[in-house]
C-alpha cells in the first residue's frame, strides 16, 4: 500500500471541508490502522475502479456528522442523522472523492468512483480488508474525519 494513494483524498478533503464547513482542517498523523467498526459511527464508502482498485472510506462519529451537516446547512441545528443528514454526509464523501479522482487523473492515474454508500452499523459494513492507510483531519470545534484508503492492488 502506497502513501501517495491517500494524498489526493487528503488534499481534496481539506478543500471541500473548507468550502462547505468554513473550517480549515488540520492534518493528523498518517498511519496504518486495523479496520474496526464501532457503533455510533458513520462510514461513507466509495469504490475505486481503474488503475487503482479498492475503497476509500471516510469515518466520523455521529456527533461529528451532526456538526458537519449543521455547518453544511448554514448553521441550522441538526439533532439526528435523518434522510437529509445521510444525503448531506454522502454528498460530502462524493465531492471529496470526485475531486480526488480529478487530481489523480491529472497525475496520470485513471480511476472511476462508485456512488457513495453510507454505513451506519458495523454489521452492514461488509469490508474484506483488515488494515487501511489512514489519516485523520482535525476540524476545530467539530472533531475528526478519518480518511481510510483500502487498496486492493
XYZ file of C-alpha atoms in Angstrom:
153
model
C 0.000 0.000 0.000
C 1.484 3.315 -1.041
C 1.151 6.532 0.962
C 0.694 8.580 -2.221
C -2.725 6.913 -2.700
C -4.105 8.871 0.229
C -2.665 12.285 -0.713
C -5.247 13.207 -3.414
C -8.063 12.361 -0.984
C -6.435 14.339 1.814
C -5.885 17.365 -0.443
C -9.441 17.152 -1.772
C -10.985 16.697 1.698
C -9.241 19.821 3.012
C -10.536 21.899 0.074
C -14.114 20.564 0.204
C -14.412 20.881 4.001
C -13.050 24.400 3.923
C -15.611 25.352 1.240
C -18.621 23.629 2.818
C -17.956 23.995 6.533
C -15.771 27.144 6.580
C -13.143 25.450 8.734
C -9.563 24.791 7.687
C -8.856 21.263 8.908
C -5.501 20.262 10.368
C -3.859 17.027 9.300
C -3.263 14.300 11.850
C -0.666 11.539 11.751
C -0.549 9.184 8.751
C -0.566 5.541 9.733
C -1.767 2.023 9.090
C -4.703 1.018 11.217
C -6.697 -2.144 11.815
C -10.238 -1.817 10.496
C -12.586 -1.786 13.480
C -16.228 -0.882 13.201
C -17.802 0.686 16.237
C -21.356 1.780 16.862
C -22.403 5.468 16.822
C -20.051 5.944 13.908
C -20.764 6.638 10.252
C -18.724 5.492 7.276
C -19.008 6.728 3.726
C -17.656 4.055 1.386
C -16.738 4.864 -2.200
C -15.380 2.240 -4.551
C -12.366 2.894 -6.782
C -12.052 1.160 -10.147
C -9.411 1.521 -12.849
C -5.682 1.885 -12.272
C -6.457 1.842 -8.528
C -8.948 -0.709 -7.213
C -10.332 -0.733 -3.704
C -12.318 1.548 -1.446
C -11.926 4.933 0.108
C -13.759 5.169 3.417
C -14.480 8.335 5.361
C -15.289 7.666 9.010
C -16.729 10.040 11.564
C -18.659 9.807 14.789
C -22.358 10.621 14.653
C -21.663 13.739 16.768
C -19.101 14.999 14.239
C -21.513 14.155 11.403
C -24.271 16.196 13.090
C -21.954 19.206 13.450
C -20.768 18.920 9.838
C -24.293 18.605 8.429
C -25.379 21.597 10.553
C -22.466 23.652 9.171
C -23.222 22.478 5.607
C -26.812 23.666 6.081
C -25.780 27.144 7.078
C -25.791 26.586 10.828
C -29.265 25.037 11.046
C -29.004 22.771 14.101
C -29.423 19.084 13.255
C -30.212 16.778 16.175
C -30.329 13.420 14.380
C -28.970 11.854 11.229
C -32.189 11.655 9.226
C -32.586 11.166 5.460
C -31.422 14.749 4.762
C -28.389 14.298 7.021
C -27.469 10.979 5.369
C -27.770 12.624 1.974
C -25.545 15.555 3.026
C -22.833 13.302 4.507
C -22.935 11.039 1.431
C -22.560 14.055 -0.819
C -19.561 15.221 1.221
C -17.848 11.892 0.516
C -18.882 12.081 -3.130
C -17.468 15.603 -3.554
C -14.172 14.686 -1.879
C -13.786 11.544 -3.993
C -14.799 13.278 -7.221
C -12.212 15.999 -6.684
C -9.601 13.388 -5.727
C -10.275 11.406 -8.914
C -9.653 14.606 -10.906
C -6.359 15.128 -9.040
C -5.408 11.509 -9.775
C -6.346 11.933 -13.459
C -4.070 14.983 -13.663
C -1.281 12.787 -12.208
C -1.860 10.189 -14.945
C -3.882 7.737 -12.831
C -7.241 6.795 -14.340
C -9.831 5.897 -11.724
C -13.624 5.824 -11.619
C -15.574 6.180 -8.396
C -18.817 4.480 -7.380
C -21.732 6.327 -5.772
C -21.274 6.722 -2.007
C -22.609 4.023 0.296
C -23.465 5.235 3.786
C -22.840 2.668 6.516
C -24.243 3.312 9.966
C -23.742 -0.053 11.637
C -20.762 -2.314 11.954
C -22.800 -5.336 10.805
C -23.624 -3.808 7.410
C -20.054 -2.757 6.618
C -19.014 -5.896 4.763
C -15.359 -4.945 4.154
C -12.818 -7.627 3.329
C -9.780 -5.528 4.191
C -8.278 -5.842 7.646
C -5.996 -2.798 7.515
C -6.165 0.626 5.931
C -3.843 3.510 5.300
C -5.413 6.215 7.425
C -5.084 9.880 8.219
C -7.388 11.989 10.401
C -8.479 15.516 9.553
C -8.985 17.542 12.728
C -11.643 20.236 12.492
C -11.546 22.807 15.277
C -14.846 22.827 17.168
C -16.224 19.879 15.192
C -13.997 16.833 15.643
C -12.208 14.379 13.358
C -12.919 12.960 9.931
C -10.871 9.804 9.406
C -9.821 9.098 5.821
C -9.067 5.426 5.225
C -7.811 4.014 1.946
C -8.293 0.297 1.310
C -6.474 -0.511 -1.940
C -6.748 -3.999 -3.381
C -3.977 -3.554 -5.946
